[in-house]
XYZ file of C-alpha atoms in Angstrom:
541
model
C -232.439 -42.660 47.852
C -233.643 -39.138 49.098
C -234.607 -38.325 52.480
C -237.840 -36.448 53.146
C -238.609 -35.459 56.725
C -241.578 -32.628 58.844
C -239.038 -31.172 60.904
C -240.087 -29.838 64.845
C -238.068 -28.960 67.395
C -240.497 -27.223 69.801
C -240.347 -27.916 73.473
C -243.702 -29.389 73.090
C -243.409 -32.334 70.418
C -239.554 -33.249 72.250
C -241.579 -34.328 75.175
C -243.863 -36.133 73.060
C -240.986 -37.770 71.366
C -239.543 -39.057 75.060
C -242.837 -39.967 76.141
C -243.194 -41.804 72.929
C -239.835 -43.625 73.559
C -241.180 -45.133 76.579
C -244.238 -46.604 75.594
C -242.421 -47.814 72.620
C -239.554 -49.634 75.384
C -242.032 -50.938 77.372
C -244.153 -52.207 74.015
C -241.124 -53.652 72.825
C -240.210 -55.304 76.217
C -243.570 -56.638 75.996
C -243.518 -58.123 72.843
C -240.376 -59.928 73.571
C -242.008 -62.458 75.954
C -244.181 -63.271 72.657
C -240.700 -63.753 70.978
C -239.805 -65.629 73.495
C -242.821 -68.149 73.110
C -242.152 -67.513 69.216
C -239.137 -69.748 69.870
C -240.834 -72.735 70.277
C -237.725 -74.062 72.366
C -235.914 -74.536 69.439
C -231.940 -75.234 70.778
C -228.799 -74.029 68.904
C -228.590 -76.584 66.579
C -231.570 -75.273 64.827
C -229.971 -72.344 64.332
C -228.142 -72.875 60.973
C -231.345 -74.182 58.959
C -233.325 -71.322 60.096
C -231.088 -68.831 58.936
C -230.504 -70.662 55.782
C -234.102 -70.790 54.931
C -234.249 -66.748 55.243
C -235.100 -64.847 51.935
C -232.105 -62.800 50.821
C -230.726 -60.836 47.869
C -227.523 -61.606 49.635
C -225.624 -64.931 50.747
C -224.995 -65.908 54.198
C -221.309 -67.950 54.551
C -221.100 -71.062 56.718
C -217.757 -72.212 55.639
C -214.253 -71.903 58.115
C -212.777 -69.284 55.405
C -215.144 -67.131 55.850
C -215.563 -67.121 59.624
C -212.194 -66.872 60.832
C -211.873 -64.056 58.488
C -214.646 -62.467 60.450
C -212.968 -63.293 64.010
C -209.876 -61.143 63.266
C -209.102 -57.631 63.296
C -206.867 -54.713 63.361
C -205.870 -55.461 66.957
C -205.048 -59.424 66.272
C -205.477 -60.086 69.528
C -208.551 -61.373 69.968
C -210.515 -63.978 67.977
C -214.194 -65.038 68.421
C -215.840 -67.216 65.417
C -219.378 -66.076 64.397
C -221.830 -68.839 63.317
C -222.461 -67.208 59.905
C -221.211 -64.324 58.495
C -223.785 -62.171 56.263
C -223.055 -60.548 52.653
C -225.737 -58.015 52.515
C -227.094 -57.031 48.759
C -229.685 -55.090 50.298
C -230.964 -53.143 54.083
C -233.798 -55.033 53.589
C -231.040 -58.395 54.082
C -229.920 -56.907 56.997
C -232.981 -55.857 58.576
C -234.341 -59.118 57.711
C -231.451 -61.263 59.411
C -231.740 -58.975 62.415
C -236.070 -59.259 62.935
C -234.885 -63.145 62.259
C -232.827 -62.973 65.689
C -235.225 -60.803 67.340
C -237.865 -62.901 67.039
C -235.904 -66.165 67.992
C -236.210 -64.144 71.733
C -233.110 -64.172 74.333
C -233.134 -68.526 74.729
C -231.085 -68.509 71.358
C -228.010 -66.686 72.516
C -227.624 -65.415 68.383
C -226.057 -62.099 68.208
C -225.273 -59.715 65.397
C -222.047 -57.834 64.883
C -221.523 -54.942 61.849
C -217.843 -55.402 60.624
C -216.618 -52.580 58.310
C -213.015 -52.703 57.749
C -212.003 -54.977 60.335
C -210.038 -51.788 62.179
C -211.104 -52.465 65.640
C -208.934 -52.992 68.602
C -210.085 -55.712 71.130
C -212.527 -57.608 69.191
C -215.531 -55.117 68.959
C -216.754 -56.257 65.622
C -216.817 -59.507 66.328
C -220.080 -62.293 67.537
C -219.234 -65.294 69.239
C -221.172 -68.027 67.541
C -223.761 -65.241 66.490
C -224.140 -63.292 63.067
C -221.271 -61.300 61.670
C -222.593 -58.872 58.608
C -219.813 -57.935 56.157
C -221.105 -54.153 55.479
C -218.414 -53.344 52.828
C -220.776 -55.617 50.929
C -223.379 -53.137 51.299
C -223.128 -50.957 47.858
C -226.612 -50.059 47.612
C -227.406 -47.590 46.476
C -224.823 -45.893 45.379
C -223.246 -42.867 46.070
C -225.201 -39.217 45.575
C -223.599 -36.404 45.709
C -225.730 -33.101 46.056
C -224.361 -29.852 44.926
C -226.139 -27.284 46.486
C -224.426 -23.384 46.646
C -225.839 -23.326 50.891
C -224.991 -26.934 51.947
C -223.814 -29.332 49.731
C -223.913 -33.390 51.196
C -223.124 -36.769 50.219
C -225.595 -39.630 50.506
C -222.877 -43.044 51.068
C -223.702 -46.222 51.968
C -223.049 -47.477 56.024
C -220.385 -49.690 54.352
C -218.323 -47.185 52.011
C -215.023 -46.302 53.060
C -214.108 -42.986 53.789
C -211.065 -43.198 50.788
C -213.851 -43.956 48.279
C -215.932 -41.159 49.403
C -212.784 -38.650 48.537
C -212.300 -39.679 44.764
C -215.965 -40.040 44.312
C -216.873 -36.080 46.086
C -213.691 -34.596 44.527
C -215.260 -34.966 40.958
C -217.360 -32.470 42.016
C -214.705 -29.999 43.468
C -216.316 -30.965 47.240
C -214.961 -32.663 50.234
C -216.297 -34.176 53.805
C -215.267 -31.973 56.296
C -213.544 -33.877 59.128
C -211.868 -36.714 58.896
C -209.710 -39.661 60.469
C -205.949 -40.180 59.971
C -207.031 -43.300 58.215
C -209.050 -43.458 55.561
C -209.724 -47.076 54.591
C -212.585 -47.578 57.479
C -216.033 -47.604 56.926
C -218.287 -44.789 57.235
C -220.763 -46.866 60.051
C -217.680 -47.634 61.411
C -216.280 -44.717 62.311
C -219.338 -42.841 63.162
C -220.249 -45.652 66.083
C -217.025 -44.205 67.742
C -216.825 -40.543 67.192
C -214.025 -40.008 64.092
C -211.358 -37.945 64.846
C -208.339 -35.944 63.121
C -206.682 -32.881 62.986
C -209.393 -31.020 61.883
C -211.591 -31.903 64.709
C -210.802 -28.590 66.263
C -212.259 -26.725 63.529
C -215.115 -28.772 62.557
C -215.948 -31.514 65.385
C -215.041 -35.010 65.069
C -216.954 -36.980 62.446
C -220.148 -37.631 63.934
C -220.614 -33.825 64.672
C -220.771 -33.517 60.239
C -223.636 -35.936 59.786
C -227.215 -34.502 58.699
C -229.008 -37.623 58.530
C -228.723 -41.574 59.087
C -230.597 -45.141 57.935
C -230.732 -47.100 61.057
C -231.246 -51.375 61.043
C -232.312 -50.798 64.860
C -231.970 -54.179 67.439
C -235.740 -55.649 66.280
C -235.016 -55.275 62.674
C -236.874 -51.739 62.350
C -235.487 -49.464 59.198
C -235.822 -46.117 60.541
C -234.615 -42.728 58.608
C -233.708 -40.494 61.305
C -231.920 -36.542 61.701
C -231.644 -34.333 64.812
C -235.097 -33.054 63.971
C -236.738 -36.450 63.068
C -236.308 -39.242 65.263
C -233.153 -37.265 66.761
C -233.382 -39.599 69.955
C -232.017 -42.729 67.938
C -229.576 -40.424 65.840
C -227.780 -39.079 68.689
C -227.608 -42.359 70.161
C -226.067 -43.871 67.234
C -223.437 -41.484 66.334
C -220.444 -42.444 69.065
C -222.888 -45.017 70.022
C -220.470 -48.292 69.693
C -222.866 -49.868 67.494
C -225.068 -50.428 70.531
C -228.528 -48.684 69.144
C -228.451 -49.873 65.641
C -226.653 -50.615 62.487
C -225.623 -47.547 60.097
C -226.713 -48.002 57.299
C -227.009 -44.846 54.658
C -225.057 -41.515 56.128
C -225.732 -37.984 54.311
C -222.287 -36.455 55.140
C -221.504 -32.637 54.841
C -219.511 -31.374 52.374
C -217.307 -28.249 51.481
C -215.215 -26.761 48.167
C -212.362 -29.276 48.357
C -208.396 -27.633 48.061
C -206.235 -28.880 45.444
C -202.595 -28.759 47.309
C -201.618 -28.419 50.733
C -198.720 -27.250 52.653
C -197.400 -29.574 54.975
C -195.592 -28.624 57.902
C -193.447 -30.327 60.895
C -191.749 -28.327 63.979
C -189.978 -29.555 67.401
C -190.076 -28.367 70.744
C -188.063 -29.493 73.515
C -190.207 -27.550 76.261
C -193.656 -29.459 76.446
C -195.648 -26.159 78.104
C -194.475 -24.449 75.003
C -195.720 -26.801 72.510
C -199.132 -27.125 74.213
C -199.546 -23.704 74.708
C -198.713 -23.100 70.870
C -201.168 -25.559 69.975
C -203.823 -24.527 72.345
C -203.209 -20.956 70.867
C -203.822 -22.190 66.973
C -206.789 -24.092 68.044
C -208.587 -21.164 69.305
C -207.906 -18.944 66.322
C -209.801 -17.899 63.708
C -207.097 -17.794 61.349
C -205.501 -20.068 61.479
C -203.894 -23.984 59.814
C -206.545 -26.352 58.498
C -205.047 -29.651 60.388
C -203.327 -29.792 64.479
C -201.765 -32.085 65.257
C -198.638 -33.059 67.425
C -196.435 -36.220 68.191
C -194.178 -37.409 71.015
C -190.892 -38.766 70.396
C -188.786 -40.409 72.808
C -185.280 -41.873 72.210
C -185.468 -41.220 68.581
C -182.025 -40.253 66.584
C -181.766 -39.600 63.207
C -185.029 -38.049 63.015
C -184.509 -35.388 60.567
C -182.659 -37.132 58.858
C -185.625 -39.611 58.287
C -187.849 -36.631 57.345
C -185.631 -35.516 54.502
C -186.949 -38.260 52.462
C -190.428 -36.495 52.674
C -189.412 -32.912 53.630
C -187.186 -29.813 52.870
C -186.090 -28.008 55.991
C -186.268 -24.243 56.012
C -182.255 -23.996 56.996
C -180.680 -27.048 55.773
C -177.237 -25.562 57.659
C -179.103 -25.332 60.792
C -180.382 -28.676 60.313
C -178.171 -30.584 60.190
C -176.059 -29.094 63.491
C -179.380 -29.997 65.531
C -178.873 -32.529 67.986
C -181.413 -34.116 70.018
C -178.996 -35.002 73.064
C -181.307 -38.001 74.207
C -184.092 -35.098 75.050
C -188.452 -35.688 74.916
C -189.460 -34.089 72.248
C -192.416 -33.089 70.886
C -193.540 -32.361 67.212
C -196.219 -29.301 65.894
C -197.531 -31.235 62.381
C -199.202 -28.719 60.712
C -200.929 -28.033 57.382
C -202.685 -25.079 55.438
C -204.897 -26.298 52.381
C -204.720 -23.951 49.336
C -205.364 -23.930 45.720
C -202.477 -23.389 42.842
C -203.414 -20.223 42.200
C -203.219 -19.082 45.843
C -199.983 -20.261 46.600
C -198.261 -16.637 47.650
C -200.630 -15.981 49.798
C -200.946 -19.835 51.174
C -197.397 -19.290 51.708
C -197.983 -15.331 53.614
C -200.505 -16.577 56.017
C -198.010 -19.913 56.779
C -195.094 -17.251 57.481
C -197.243 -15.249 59.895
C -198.685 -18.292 61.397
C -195.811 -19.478 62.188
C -193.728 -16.553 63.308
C -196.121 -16.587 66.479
C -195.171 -19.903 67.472
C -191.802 -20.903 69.735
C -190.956 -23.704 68.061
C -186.899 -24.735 67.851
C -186.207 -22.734 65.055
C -183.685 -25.153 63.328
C -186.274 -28.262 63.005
C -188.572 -26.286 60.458
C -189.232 -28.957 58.044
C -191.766 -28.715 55.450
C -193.270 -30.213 52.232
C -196.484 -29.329 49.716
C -198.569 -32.850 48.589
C -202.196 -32.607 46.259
C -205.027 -32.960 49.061
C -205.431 -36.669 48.077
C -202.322 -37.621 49.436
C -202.118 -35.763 52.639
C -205.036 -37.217 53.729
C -204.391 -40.804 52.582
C -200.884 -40.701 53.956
C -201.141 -43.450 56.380
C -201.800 -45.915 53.658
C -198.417 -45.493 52.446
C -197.305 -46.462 55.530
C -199.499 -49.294 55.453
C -198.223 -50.460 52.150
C -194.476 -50.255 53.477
C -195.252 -52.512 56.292
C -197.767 -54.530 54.830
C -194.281 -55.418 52.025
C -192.351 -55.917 55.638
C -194.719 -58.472 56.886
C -195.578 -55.864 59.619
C -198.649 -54.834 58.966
C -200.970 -58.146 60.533
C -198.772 -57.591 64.278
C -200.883 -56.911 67.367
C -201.752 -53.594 68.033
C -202.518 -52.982 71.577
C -203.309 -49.239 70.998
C -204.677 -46.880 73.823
C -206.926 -43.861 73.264
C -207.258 -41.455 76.198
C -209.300 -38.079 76.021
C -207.040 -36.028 78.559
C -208.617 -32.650 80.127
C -206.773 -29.354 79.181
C -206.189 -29.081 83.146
C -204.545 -32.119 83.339
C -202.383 -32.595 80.605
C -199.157 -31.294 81.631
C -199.602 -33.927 85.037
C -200.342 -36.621 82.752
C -196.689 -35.856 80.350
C -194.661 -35.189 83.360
C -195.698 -38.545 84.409
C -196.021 -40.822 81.082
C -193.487 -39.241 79.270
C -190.880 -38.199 81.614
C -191.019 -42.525 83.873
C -193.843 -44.688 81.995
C -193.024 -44.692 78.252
C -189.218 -45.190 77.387
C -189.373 -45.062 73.743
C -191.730 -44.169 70.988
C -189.732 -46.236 68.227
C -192.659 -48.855 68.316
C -195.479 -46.638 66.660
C -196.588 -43.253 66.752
C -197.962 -41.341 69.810
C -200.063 -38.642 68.913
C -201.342 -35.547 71.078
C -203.654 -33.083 70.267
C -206.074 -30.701 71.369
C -209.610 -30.200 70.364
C -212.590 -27.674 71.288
C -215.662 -29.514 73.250
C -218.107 -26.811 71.633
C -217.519 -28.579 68.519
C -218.851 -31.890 69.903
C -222.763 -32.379 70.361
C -223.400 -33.316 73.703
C -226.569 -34.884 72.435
C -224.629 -38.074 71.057
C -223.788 -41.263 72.652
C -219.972 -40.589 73.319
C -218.433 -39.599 76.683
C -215.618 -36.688 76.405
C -213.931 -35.259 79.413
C -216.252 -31.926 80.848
C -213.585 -29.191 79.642
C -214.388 -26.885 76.512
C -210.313 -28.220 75.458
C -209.296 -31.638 75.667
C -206.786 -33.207 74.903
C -206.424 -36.665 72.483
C -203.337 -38.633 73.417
C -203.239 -42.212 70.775
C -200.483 -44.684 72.031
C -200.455 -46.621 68.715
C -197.650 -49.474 69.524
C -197.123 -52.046 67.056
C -196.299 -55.590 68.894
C -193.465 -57.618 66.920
C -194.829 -60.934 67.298
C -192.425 -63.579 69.947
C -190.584 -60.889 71.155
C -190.133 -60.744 75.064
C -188.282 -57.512 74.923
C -189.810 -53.483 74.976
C -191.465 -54.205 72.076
C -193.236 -57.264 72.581
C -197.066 -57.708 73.684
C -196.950 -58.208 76.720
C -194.184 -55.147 78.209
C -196.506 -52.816 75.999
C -199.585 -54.221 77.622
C -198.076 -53.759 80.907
C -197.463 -50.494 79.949
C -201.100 -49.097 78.928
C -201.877 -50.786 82.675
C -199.399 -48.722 84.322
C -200.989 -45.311 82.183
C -204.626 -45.859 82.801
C -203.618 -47.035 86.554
C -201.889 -43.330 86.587
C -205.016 -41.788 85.355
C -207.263 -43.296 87.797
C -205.315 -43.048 90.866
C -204.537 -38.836 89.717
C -208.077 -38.924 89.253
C -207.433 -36.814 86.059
C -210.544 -37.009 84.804
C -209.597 -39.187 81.642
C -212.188 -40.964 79.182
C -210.863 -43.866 76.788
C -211.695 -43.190 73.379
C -212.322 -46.346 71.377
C -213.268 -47.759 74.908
C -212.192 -51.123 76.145
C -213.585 -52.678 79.656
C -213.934 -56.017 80.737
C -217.096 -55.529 83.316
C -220.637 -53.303 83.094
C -219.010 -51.754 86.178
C -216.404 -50.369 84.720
C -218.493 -49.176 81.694
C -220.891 -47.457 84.374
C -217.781 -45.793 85.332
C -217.355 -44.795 82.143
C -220.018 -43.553 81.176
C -220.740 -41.602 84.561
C -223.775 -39.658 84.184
C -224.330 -40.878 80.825
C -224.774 -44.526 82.499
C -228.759 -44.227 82.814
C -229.301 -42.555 79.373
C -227.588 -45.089 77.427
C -229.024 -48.006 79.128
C -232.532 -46.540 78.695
C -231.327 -45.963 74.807
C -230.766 -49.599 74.875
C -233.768 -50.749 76.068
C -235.714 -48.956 73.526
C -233.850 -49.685 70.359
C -231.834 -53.097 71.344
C -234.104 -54.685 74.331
C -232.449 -58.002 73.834
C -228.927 -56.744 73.152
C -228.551 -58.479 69.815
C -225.887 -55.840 68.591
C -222.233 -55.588 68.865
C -221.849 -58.206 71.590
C -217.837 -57.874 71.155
C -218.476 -54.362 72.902
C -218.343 -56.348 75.769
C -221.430 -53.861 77.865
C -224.599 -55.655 77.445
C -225.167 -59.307 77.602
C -228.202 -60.812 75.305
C -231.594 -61.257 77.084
C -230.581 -59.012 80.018
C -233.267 -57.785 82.208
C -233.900 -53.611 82.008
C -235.393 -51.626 84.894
């Protein structure tokens, strides 16, 4: 499939695209009180039959399998059982299922979630009693890649995973450019939250990489859309928690992939040190192709757990490092090269690196092929998933922390509210706002660095100790209750909230543009119910 668009951007036709968005909301509105009478008062039970008797290339399941498969997820915390869950052969299936809902009108409570992966946190893919559509189902068409010598892209389905996309682009020699730490989630998936790694300082998070989209919108409408055509319902869809419409076909960006890369890990014991290092790399223009950085707290034998994946510079050194029960904080670093450029990969590392102030004994490092560095989370995965601890709760937290605010929030969090860090990885990072689009649906603190801090605690299931579910819950209560009472300016990523009020909150001065968004592309709110923001058949002013 090829996309083919008139492209204008003049001040003139923009107003004549917003003007054209409201007559099409208040069309739409309209035409749902003939959906409405459409209905005929048919009740729930009706439900089933009806969706049975719709055409598709696809199957919809009815049976218990299938739907408690569909009310699960990463976060195994929360489980809501669809009605039906949808195997989609074809858009047209799920554009078809959707106009089926819409026109059923608000008095059949039937709501459609996208599920990619399963990789939520709190339930978000999930539809109580509504429609749950499998998208990794969704192979059609395949995969394109364009090689162009300006701007080469890849054309992937809503439902491909980001680890597919890698093998299939590196036959070509190309590569997206951003990506997540985890690459077996779904392309619609991540691009409904934002996407982000440690190469969002250098390129932008995910959704800042897209050129164009295929949108299922909330009345069943297939609409082809780019920042130049139809760039009102792209920009609300990318970050847009699935609340505008169902991604369907992405065109990614792509660059000349590396072949090795050079894999790096330093410790500092001085937290203003650390950040100011990585604050420093982030706004070079030289400088390592992935930042990132990790807490650890009551940790021993760490470098001796990183031998099995790294060499350190000074063995001798190495080993005489002790940690003495200190916070400390790890630089993870990386520099992509080709075999050929190795000595000079390895000169611009050296100089890097002799500008940081790092603790020079804890230089570990390693080189990996570019496949594995960016798919090594699933090893981890693998390891626990042989452990039985893979399927555990995960009550994770995502904060977006201003650059203004950060040391506050570590004094705070790292030095009284989190004890230990032996329970899961907790990343921090900075990243530059000016590679976000402020155009898109999702809400980033207001200074040009920010910084990502991901609390991702594993629960062990029964436990009533540190590391059961309900001390770490307790604990990403007492963080957020921090934030808001500092009045740090902090925005969840991966948002969670319980009431529209504290999703106004959220969204601050975003509030009113979203909810108009909504009533122009999902007037019922049929999609992602498990969001937890909109209820169906709620009134718009």
């Amino acid at each position: 499939m090829r996309y083919s668009y008139s492209y204008s951007s003049s001040p003139r036709s923009l107003a004549v695209e917003h003007n054209i968005l409201f007559l099409r909301g208040f069309t739409i509105l309209f035409l749902t009180c003939i959906a409405i009478r459409l209905d005929l008062g048919l009740g729930l039970s009706s439900i089933p039959s009806s969706l049975k008797s719709l055409p598709l290339g696809g199957h919809l399941n009815f049976d218990e399998l299938s739907l408690r498969n569909a009310a699960r997820d990463f976060g195994n915390r929360y489980q809501y059982h669809p009605m039906a869950v949808l195997h989609p052969e074809s858009v047209s299936d799920i554009a078809a299922t959707i106009k089926h809902v819409w026109l059923r009108g608000p008095s059949s409570h039937l709501t459609v979630a996208a599920r990619g992966h399963g990789h939520s946190l709190q339930g978000q893919a999930q539809a109580h009693g509504g429609v749950v559509i499998n998208m990794e189902s969704l192979k059609v068409p395949e995969m394109q890649v364009h090689v162009g010598n300006f701007a080469p892209y890849v054309d992937v389905s809503g439902g491909e995973l980001w680890i597919n996309i890698l093998h299939e682009t590196l036959r070509y020699g190309l590569a997206p450019r951003s990506w997540t730490d985890y690459l077996h989630l779904t392309v619609g998936g991540t691009l409904s939250n934002a996407g982000v790694s440690g190469q969002a300082f250098k390129y932008g998070p995910q959704i800042s990489n897209v050129l164009q989209l295929e949108i299922v919108t909330g009345t069943g409408e297939v609409v082809n859309c780019s920042a130049e055509h139809n760039g009102e319902l792209f920009h609300s869809v990318l970050g847009g928690l699935g609340q505008f419409g169902i991604i369907t076909r992405a065109r990614i960006v792509l660059e000349p992939a590396p072949a090795m890369v050079k894999w790096i890990r330093v410790l500092y014991s001085d937290f203003t040190a650390f950040t100011r290092d990585q604050e420093r790399l982030i706004s070079s223009e030289n400088t390592f192709d992935y930042i990132e950085g990790f807490v650890i707290i009551n940790r021993t034998g760490l470098l001796n757990n990183w031998r099995s994946s790294f060499n350190p510079q000074d063995p001798v050194q190495a080993n005489h490092f002790k940690s003495d029960g200190r916070t400390l904080f790890c630089l993870e670093l990386a520099k992509y090269f080709n075999v050929e450029e190795i000595d000079a990969a390895n000169q611009e590392v050296e100089e890097y690196l002799s500008r940081l102030s790092y603790i020079s004994s804890t230089l570990f490092s390693t080189e990996v092929t570019f496949v594995d560095f960016l798919d090594r989370v699933h090893v981890s995965e693998v390891k626990l998933r042989s452990k039985g601890l893979w399927d555990v709760p995960h009550p994770w937290l995502n904060l977006l922390i201003p650059k203004s605010q950060i040391q506050n929030f570590a004094e705070v969090v790292f030095g009284n509210i989190l004890t230990e860090t032996s329970n899961g990885p907790v990343l921090i990072y900075p990243v530059n706002k000016s590679k976000w689009d402020n155009r898109t649906s999702v809400v980033i603190p207001e200074e040009d660095i920010f910084y990502l801090v991901a609390f991702l605690t594993s629960a062990v299931p029964s436990s009533n100790g540190t590391d059961g579910l309900e001390y770490i819950l307790s604990q990403n209560k007492r963080i957020l209750e921090f934030c808001q009472r500092a009045q740090l300016g902090v925005k969840q990523y991966l948002p969670h909230y319980n009431t529209q009020q504290e999703w106004r909150a959220h969204f601050g001065p975003q509030w009113e543009t979203f909810l108009q968004r909504k009533s122009v592309y999902d007037p019922l709110a049929i999609l992602a119910p498990g969001q937890r923001i909109f209820q169906k058949a709620i009134t718009f002013s």
